[in-house]
């Protein structure tokens, strides 16, 4: 989620495949790539129908192939008109979600792949930017490095989102600071939930963002020698019109690992946690909202291991399951935000702390590749 797709192909693709890679990138960042699968399907079905007719296949089979071809062509035409050309009825502005509690709000939030053409209202934009400023105040951060959420009101070169024209750009200092990157995930996720409550749609974009277009729009707000772009978040009003490929992507990504594979009941990470068993049941849906937290390519790279003391959960240690320098800490920060919002909703007080190895299990399982931080539960809550 932190770095853009490379502008040049990786080493194995150099040579004969270079032109194909560049063509793919051009289609991707001009907004045509999501329509290619439909076009290929139409060509394939047309060839199949023609071949079946030449081979005197049963008429019902030939007719079925032509019907499928026509249906796919109609779907492609509809997508091109309503999404690419934006020839569509006016989308209804979504209503705020004031009636949802913290857990239902976190579960109601879904990545938005297609945005309406209308701009954010003055009220919604003011509310969004105020929350972004609040969540990036030094007192709200885990680390000492400052982070920024810069607002851009202009189309950016991004994939696979369509129609987005307003963004928050997450920026940290140039020097690598893992805690600052974690703070980006944690702070921006809280802004995302605040936006969701107000009826705004959002989409985290990392690998699919072209940094050159972002830097061009940031202008004097970005200094290459000082700043580093971590990711962007598209924000606006959700549109019901989106390409068929994006609908398929969301269906495929709408799966999550079981809670027992993400949370461990012991500090070594080797015992799956049962959220309905004691002493974990008091945390209710806190495990669920972390399970469904967004991550780059739906990688689910965060893990947590519980420490039980005197029959009571006293802390959780949070780990990254990979050695990723950017994707993993951003995903971790998103988890921390969801965990924090959940425990606050339940009145389970706690604080974040980085513990030395002697205060935690020094030999965690292989899944717990990189220890980052612990949530220490208040003794009286």
GROMACS .gro file of C-alpha atoms in nm, residues 16-354:
model
  339
   16UNK     CA    1   1.078  -0.899  -2.544
   17UNK     CA    2   0.813  -0.838  -2.280
   18UNK     CA    3   0.909  -0.477  -2.214
   19UNK     CA    4   0.668  -0.335  -2.472
   20UNK     CA    5   0.384  -0.551  -2.340
   21UNK     CA    6   0.451  -0.433  -1.982
   22UNK     CA    7   0.451  -0.069  -2.091
   23UNK     CA    8   0.128  -0.122  -2.284
   24UNK     CA    9  -0.030  -0.278  -1.977
   25UNK     CA   10   0.075   0.019  -1.762
   26UNK     CA   11  -0.062   0.261  -2.019
   27UNK     CA   12  -0.399   0.083  -2.022
   28UNK     CA   13  -0.398   0.069  -1.642
   29UNK     CA   14  -0.328   0.434  -1.579
   30UNK     CA   15  -0.549   0.566  -1.859
   31UNK     CA   16  -0.843   0.380  -1.712
   32UNK     CA   17  -0.893   0.123  -1.991
   33UNK     CA   18  -0.747  -0.190  -1.836
   34UNK     CA   19  -1.061  -0.279  -1.641
   35UNK     CA   20  -1.254  -0.311  -1.967
   36UNK     CA   21  -1.006  -0.542  -2.141
   37UNK     CA   22  -1.130  -0.870  -1.984
   38UNK     CA   23  -1.480  -0.800  -2.117
   39UNK     CA   24  -1.342  -0.726  -2.463
   40UNK     CA   25  -1.134  -1.046  -2.459
   41UNK     CA   26  -1.439  -1.242  -2.349
   42UNK     CA   27  -1.643  -1.099  -2.637
   43UNK     CA   28  -1.373  -1.190  -2.890
   44UNK     CA   29  -1.339  -1.538  -2.743
   45UNK     CA   30  -1.712  -1.605  -2.747
   46UNK     CA   31  -1.743  -1.466  -3.099
   47UNK     CA   32  -1.468  -1.699  -3.220
   48UNK     CA   33  -1.626  -1.992  -3.035
   49UNK     CA   34  -1.970  -1.921  -3.183
   50UNK     CA   35  -1.828  -1.886  -3.533
   51UNK     CA   36  -1.628  -2.206  -3.501
   52UNK     CA   37  -1.929  -2.395  -3.362
   53UNK     CA   38  -2.137  -2.282  -3.661
   54UNK     CA   39  -1.866  -2.393  -3.907
   55UNK     CA   40  -1.849  -2.733  -3.741
   56UNK     CA   41  -2.227  -2.775  -3.759
   57UNK     CA   42  -2.262  -2.782  -3.381
   58UNK     CA   43  -2.615  -2.819  -3.242
   59UNK     CA   44  -2.811  -2.498  -3.308
   60UNK     CA   45  -2.899  -2.450  -2.937
   61UNK     CA   46  -2.526  -2.442  -2.852
   62UNK     CA   47  -2.450  -2.190  -3.128
   63UNK     CA   48  -2.744  -1.974  -3.019
   64UNK     CA   49  -2.633  -1.987  -2.656
   65UNK     CA   50  -2.283  -1.871  -2.750
   66UNK     CA   51  -2.421  -1.580  -2.951
   67UNK     CA   52  -2.656  -1.484  -2.666
   68UNK     CA   53  -2.363  -1.483  -2.422
   69UNK     CA   54  -2.160  -1.274  -2.667
   70UNK     CA   55  -2.442  -1.021  -2.701
   71UNK     CA   56  -2.493  -1.006  -2.324
   72UNK     CA   57  -2.122  -0.944  -2.260
   73UNK     CA   58  -2.113  -0.680  -2.534
   74UNK     CA   59  -2.416  -0.506  -2.384
   75UNK     CA   60  -2.249  -0.509  -2.041
   76UNK     CA   61  -1.931  -0.361  -2.185
   77UNK     CA   62  -2.125  -0.090  -2.368
   78UNK     CA   63  -2.316  -0.007  -2.049
   79UNK     CA   64  -1.993   0.019  -1.848
   80UNK     CA   65  -1.826   0.239  -2.110
   81UNK     CA   66  -2.122   0.476  -2.128
   82UNK     CA   67  -2.198   0.504  -1.757
   83UNK     CA   68  -1.843   0.488  -1.615
   84UNK     CA   69  -1.591   0.588  -1.880
   85UNK     CA   70  -1.809   0.846  -2.057
   86UNK     CA   71  -2.007   0.925  -1.738
   87UNK     CA   72  -2.336   0.932  -1.929
   88UNK     CA   73  -2.560   0.825  -1.642
   89UNK     CA   74  -2.844   0.940  -1.421
   90UNK     CA   75  -2.752   1.151  -1.122
   91UNK     CA   76  -2.641   0.933  -0.829
   92UNK     CA   77  -2.821   0.980  -0.500
   93UNK     CA   78  -2.609   1.135  -0.226
   94UNK     CA   79  -2.558   0.876   0.051
   95UNK     CA   80  -2.704   0.940   0.395
   96UNK     CA   81  -2.494   0.961   0.715
   97UNK     CA   82  -2.471   0.648   0.928
   98UNK     CA   83  -2.545   0.812   1.261
   99UNK     CA   84  -2.749   0.517   1.387
  100UNK     CA   85  -2.462   0.265   1.381
  101UNK     CA   86  -2.246   0.178   1.679
  102UNK     CA   87  -1.866   0.164   1.645
  103UNK     CA   88  -1.858  -0.202   1.543
  104UNK     CA   89  -2.139  -0.186   1.289
  105UNK     CA   90  -1.980   0.127   1.143
  106UNK     CA   91  -1.644  -0.045   1.098
  107UNK     CA   92  -1.811  -0.343   0.933
  108UNK     CA   93  -2.033  -0.123   0.716
  109UNK     CA   94  -1.732   0.048   0.562
  110UNK     CA   95  -1.629  -0.097   0.225
  111UNK     CA   96  -1.364   0.014  -0.019
  112UNK     CA   97  -1.525   0.226  -0.290
  113UNK     CA   98  -1.414   0.151  -0.645
  114UNK     CA   99  -1.633   0.403  -0.825
  115UNK     CA  100  -1.713   0.759  -0.720
  116UNK     CA  101  -1.983   1.004  -0.816
  117UNK     CA  102  -1.896   1.308  -1.024
  118UNK     CA  103  -2.026   1.549  -0.760
  119UNK     CA  104  -1.776   1.723  -0.535
  120UNK     CA  105  -1.778   1.697  -0.160
  121UNK     CA  106  -2.012   1.950  -0.005
  122UNK     CA  107  -1.848   2.236   0.181
  123UNK     CA  108  -1.975   2.091   0.507
  124UNK     CA  109  -1.841   1.742   0.438
  125UNK     CA  110  -1.505   1.869   0.317
  126UNK     CA  111  -1.462   2.093   0.622
  127UNK     CA  112  -1.552   1.806   0.855
  128UNK     CA  113  -1.312   1.570   0.676
  129UNK     CA  114  -1.016   1.808   0.687
  130UNK     CA  115  -1.079   1.896   1.051
  131UNK     CA  116  -1.069   1.528   1.144
  132UNK     CA  117  -0.753   1.476   0.935
  133UNK     CA  118  -0.586   1.763   1.120
  134UNK     CA  119  -0.696   1.628   1.457
  135UNK     CA  120  -0.575   1.274   1.394
  136UNK     CA  121  -0.229   1.392   1.285
  137UNK     CA  122  -0.164   1.614   1.587
  138UNK     CA  123   0.154   1.506   1.770
  139UNK     CA  124  -0.049   1.411   2.078
  140UNK     CA  125  -0.246   1.156   1.872
  141UNK     CA  126   0.056   0.973   1.730
  142UNK     CA  127   0.248   0.671   1.854
  143UNK     CA  128   0.585   0.801   1.738
  144UNK     CA  129   0.776   1.128   1.738
  145UNK     CA  130   0.793   1.181   1.361
  146UNK     CA  131   0.530   1.412   1.213
  147UNK     CA  132   0.291   1.282   0.951
  148UNK     CA  133   0.063   1.480   0.719
  149UNK     CA  134  -0.259   1.417   0.533
  150UNK     CA  135  -0.260   1.660   0.241
  151UNK     CA  136  -0.586   1.722   0.055
  152UNK     CA  137  -0.597   1.720  -0.327
  153UNK     CA  138  -0.906   1.820  -0.523
  154UNK     CA  139  -0.805   1.693  -0.866
  155UNK     CA  140  -0.801   1.361  -1.055
  156UNK     CA  141  -0.489   1.152  -0.995
  157UNK     CA  142  -0.349   0.865  -1.196
  158UNK     CA  143  -0.470   0.570  -0.989
  159UNK     CA  144  -0.583   0.212  -1.034
  160UNK     CA  145  -0.833   0.043  -1.007
  161UNK     CA  146  -1.054   0.322  -0.871
  162UNK     CA  147  -1.267   0.511  -1.126
  163UNK     CA  148  -1.412   0.859  -1.098
  164UNK     CA  149  -1.212   0.966  -0.793
  165UNK     CA  150  -1.127   1.337  -0.790
  166UNK     CA  151  -1.062   1.414  -0.422
  167UNK     CA  152  -0.788   1.254  -0.215
  168UNK     CA  153  -0.597   1.257   0.111
  169UNK     CA  154  -0.224   1.197   0.059
  170UNK     CA  155  -0.033   1.047   0.353
  171UNK     CA  156   0.320   1.187   0.386
  172UNK     CA  157   0.601   1.104   0.631
  173UNK     CA  158   0.958   1.233   0.659
  174UNK     CA  159   1.197   1.102   0.393
  175UNK     CA  160   1.408   0.906   0.641
  176UNK     CA  161   1.255   0.565   0.700
  177UNK     CA  162   1.060   0.547   1.026
  178UNK     CA  163   0.847   0.235   1.072
  179UNK     CA  164   0.648   0.390   1.356
  180UNK     CA  165   0.561   0.692   1.141
  181UNK     CA  166   0.432   0.458   0.869
  182UNK     CA  167   0.227   0.274   1.130
  183UNK     CA  168   0.092   0.611   1.242
  184UNK     CA  169  -0.021   0.676   0.884
  185UNK     CA  170  -0.231   0.360   0.888
  186UNK     CA  171  -0.371   0.426   1.234
  187UNK     CA  172  -0.449   0.795   1.185
  188UNK     CA  173  -0.589   0.768   0.834
  189UNK     CA  174  -0.807   0.471   0.932
  190UNK     CA  175  -0.967   0.682   1.205
  191UNK     CA  176  -1.032   0.953   0.947
  192UNK     CA  177  -1.182   0.688   0.717
  193UNK     CA  178  -1.425   0.577   0.988
  194UNK     CA  179  -1.519   0.936   1.064
  195UNK     CA  180  -1.586   0.990   0.694
  196UNK     CA  181  -1.792   0.670   0.678
  197UNK     CA  182  -2.018   0.791   0.957
  198UNK     CA  183  -2.084   1.109   0.756
  199UNK     CA  184  -2.183   0.910   0.446
  200UNK     CA  185  -1.854   0.947   0.258
  201UNK     CA  186  -1.693   0.665   0.063
  202UNK     CA  187  -1.320   0.595   0.075
  203UNK     CA  188  -1.060   0.374  -0.087
  204UNK     CA  189  -0.702   0.314   0.026
  205UNK     CA  190  -0.465   0.324  -0.272
  206UNK     CA  191  -0.099   0.224  -0.254
  207UNK     CA  192   0.043   0.011  -0.535
  208UNK     CA  193  -0.209   0.154  -0.780
  209UNK     CA  194  -0.107   0.517  -0.735
  210UNK     CA  195   0.131   0.692  -0.973
  211UNK     CA  196   0.350   0.912  -0.752
  212UNK     CA  197   0.446   1.145  -1.036
  213UNK     CA  198   0.084   1.258  -1.073
  214UNK     CA  199   0.054   1.301  -0.695
  215UNK     CA  200   0.371   1.509  -0.669
  216UNK     CA  201   0.255   1.723  -0.960
  217UNK     CA  202  -0.071   1.805  -0.783
  218UNK     CA  203   0.091   1.864  -0.443
  219UNK     CA  204   0.319   2.131  -0.585
  220UNK     CA  205   0.494   2.327  -0.312
  221UNK     CA  206   0.333   2.108  -0.043
  222UNK     CA  207   0.581   1.834  -0.130
  223UNK     CA  208   0.961   1.848  -0.108
  224UNK     CA  209   1.140   1.547  -0.249
  225UNK     CA  210   1.440   1.588  -0.023
  226UNK     CA  211   1.223   1.600   0.289
  227UNK     CA  212   0.900   1.410   0.223
  228UNK     CA  213   0.793   1.057   0.136
  229UNK     CA  214   0.448   0.962   0.005
  230UNK     CA  215   0.318   0.650   0.177
  231UNK     CA  216  -0.027   0.609   0.021
  232UNK     CA  217  -0.336   0.799  -0.084
  233UNK     CA  218  -0.699   0.764   0.010
  234UNK     CA  219  -0.970   0.852  -0.239
  235UNK     CA  220  -1.273   1.015  -0.077
  236UNK     CA  221  -1.610   1.118  -0.215
  237UNK     CA  222  -1.960   0.982  -0.268
  238UNK     CA  223  -2.008   0.622  -0.377
  239UNK     CA  224  -2.149   0.560  -0.725
  240UNK     CA  225  -2.357   0.257  -0.814
  241UNK     CA  226  -2.197   0.252  -1.159
  242UNK     CA  227  -1.869   0.062  -1.185
  243UNK     CA  228  -1.701  -0.173  -1.434
  244UNK     CA  229  -1.784  -0.542  -1.410
  245UNK     CA  230  -1.417  -0.627  -1.346
  246UNK     CA  231  -1.412  -0.411  -1.033
  247UNK     CA  232  -1.725  -0.585  -0.906
  248UNK     CA  233  -1.547  -0.918  -0.956
  249UNK     CA  234  -1.234  -0.794  -0.778
  250UNK     CA  235  -1.438  -0.691  -0.476
  251UNK     CA  236  -1.606  -1.030  -0.462
  252UNK     CA  237  -1.271  -1.207  -0.472
  253UNK     CA  238  -1.122  -0.977  -0.207
  254UNK     CA  239  -1.426  -1.010   0.018
  255UNK     CA  240  -1.276  -1.305   0.204
  256UNK     CA  241  -1.083  -1.310   0.531
  257UNK     CA  242  -0.873  -1.555   0.727
  258UNK     CA  243  -1.036  -1.706   1.035
  259UNK     CA  244  -0.984  -1.515   1.360
  260UNK     CA  245  -0.791  -1.811   1.500
  261UNK     CA  246  -0.525  -1.766   1.230
  262UNK     CA  247  -0.488  -1.397   1.306
  263UNK     CA  248  -0.505  -1.395   1.686
  264UNK     CA  249  -0.319  -1.630   1.919
  265UNK     CA  250  -0.417  -1.716   2.275
  266UNK     CA  251  -0.056  -1.739   2.392
  267UNK     CA  252   0.246  -1.505   2.350
  268UNK     CA  253   0.434  -1.757   2.134
  269UNK     CA  254   0.156  -1.739   1.872
  270UNK     CA  255   0.110  -2.116   1.853
  271UNK     CA  256  -0.237  -2.152   2.007
  272UNK     CA  257  -0.535  -2.022   1.804
  273UNK     CA  258  -0.758  -1.780   1.991
  274UNK     CA  259  -1.127  -1.855   2.031
  275UNK     CA  260  -1.306  -1.517   2.057
  276UNK     CA  261  -1.609  -1.673   2.225
  277UNK     CA  262  -1.411  -1.848   2.498
  278UNK     CA  263  -1.300  -1.698   2.827
  279UNK     CA  264  -1.110  -1.482   2.897
  280UNK     CA  265  -1.141  -1.340   2.544
  281UNK     CA  266  -1.520  -1.310   2.518
  282UNK     CA  267  -1.535  -0.968   2.692
  283UNK     CA  268  -1.360  -0.820   2.388
  284UNK     CA  269  -1.660  -0.910   2.174
  285UNK     CA  270  -1.632  -0.791   1.815
  286UNK     CA  271  -1.287  -0.632   1.855
  287UNK     CA  272  -1.138  -0.942   1.691
  288UNK     CA  273  -1.389  -0.928   1.406
  289UNK     CA  274  -1.322  -0.566   1.311
  290UNK     CA  275  -0.949  -0.639   1.292
  291UNK     CA  276  -1.019  -0.949   1.085
  292UNK     CA  277  -1.206  -0.732   0.834
  293UNK     CA  278  -0.959  -0.442   0.835
  294UNK     CA  279  -0.834  -0.344   0.488
  295UNK     CA  280  -0.480  -0.426   0.375
  296UNK     CA  281  -0.288  -0.404   0.051
  297UNK     CA  282  -0.407  -0.676  -0.190
  298UNK     CA  283  -0.607  -0.808   0.106
  299UNK     CA  284  -0.279  -0.956   0.235
  300UNK     CA  285  -0.382  -0.961   0.604
  301UNK     CA  286  -0.023  -0.927   0.718
  302UNK     CA  287  -0.096  -0.842   1.084
  303UNK     CA  288  -0.105  -1.090   1.373
  304UNK     CA  289  -0.166  -1.051   1.746
  305UNK     CA  290  -0.083  -1.271   2.044
  306UNK     CA  291  -0.254  -1.242   2.381
  307UNK     CA  292  -0.102  -1.255   2.729
  308UNK     CA  293  -0.333  -1.392   2.998
  309UNK     CA  294  -0.255  -1.311   3.359
  310UNK     CA  295  -0.463  -1.445   3.649
  311UNK     CA  296  -0.741  -1.547   3.411
  312UNK     CA  297  -0.758  -1.204   3.252
  313UNK     CA  298  -0.624  -1.071   2.921
  314UNK     CA  299  -0.355  -0.828   3.029
  315UNK     CA  300  -0.205  -0.738   2.692
  316UNK     CA  301  -0.189  -0.810   2.321
  317UNK     CA  302   0.134  -0.809   2.122
  318UNK     CA  303   0.096  -0.700   1.760
  319UNK     CA  304   0.323  -0.838   1.489
  320UNK     CA  305   0.373  -0.817   1.114
  321UNK     CA  306   0.367  -1.156   0.944
  322UNK     CA  307   0.609  -1.037   0.673
  323UNK     CA  308   0.925  -0.828   0.658
  324UNK     CA  309   0.759  -0.565   0.435
  325UNK     CA  310   0.890  -0.217   0.511
  326UNK     CA  311   0.578  -0.030   0.400
  327UNK     CA  312   0.275  -0.250   0.334
  328UNK     CA  313   0.295  -0.430   0.668
  329UNK     CA  314   0.327  -0.127   0.899
  330UNK     CA  315   0.043   0.056   0.721
  331UNK     CA  316  -0.179  -0.253   0.759
  332UNK     CA  317  -0.067  -0.280   1.122
  333UNK     CA  318  -0.170   0.079   1.186
  334UNK     CA  319  -0.514   0.010   1.041
  335UNK     CA  320  -0.551  -0.285   1.279
  336UNK     CA  321  -0.443  -0.072   1.574
  337UNK     CA  322  -0.707   0.188   1.489
  338UNK     CA  323  -0.982  -0.073   1.469
  339UNK     CA  324  -0.870  -0.242   1.792
  340UNK     CA  325  -0.852   0.091   1.969
  341UNK     CA  326  -1.193   0.206   1.852
  342UNK     CA  327  -1.342  -0.129   1.950
  343UNK     CA  328  -1.197  -0.143   2.299
  344UNK     CA  329  -1.295   0.219   2.362
  345UNK     CA  330  -1.653   0.139   2.260
  346UNK     CA  331  -1.656  -0.145   2.514
  347UNK     CA  332  -1.499   0.064   2.788
  348UNK     CA  333  -1.186  -0.154   2.795
  349UNK     CA  334  -0.910   0.094   2.865
  350UNK     CA  335  -0.555   0.040   2.753
  351UNK     CA  336  -0.243   0.205   2.614
  352UNK     CA  337   0.017   0.135   2.348
  353UNK     CA  338   0.378   0.053   2.436
  354UNK     CA  339   0.680  -0.102   2.268
   0.00000   0.00000   0.00000
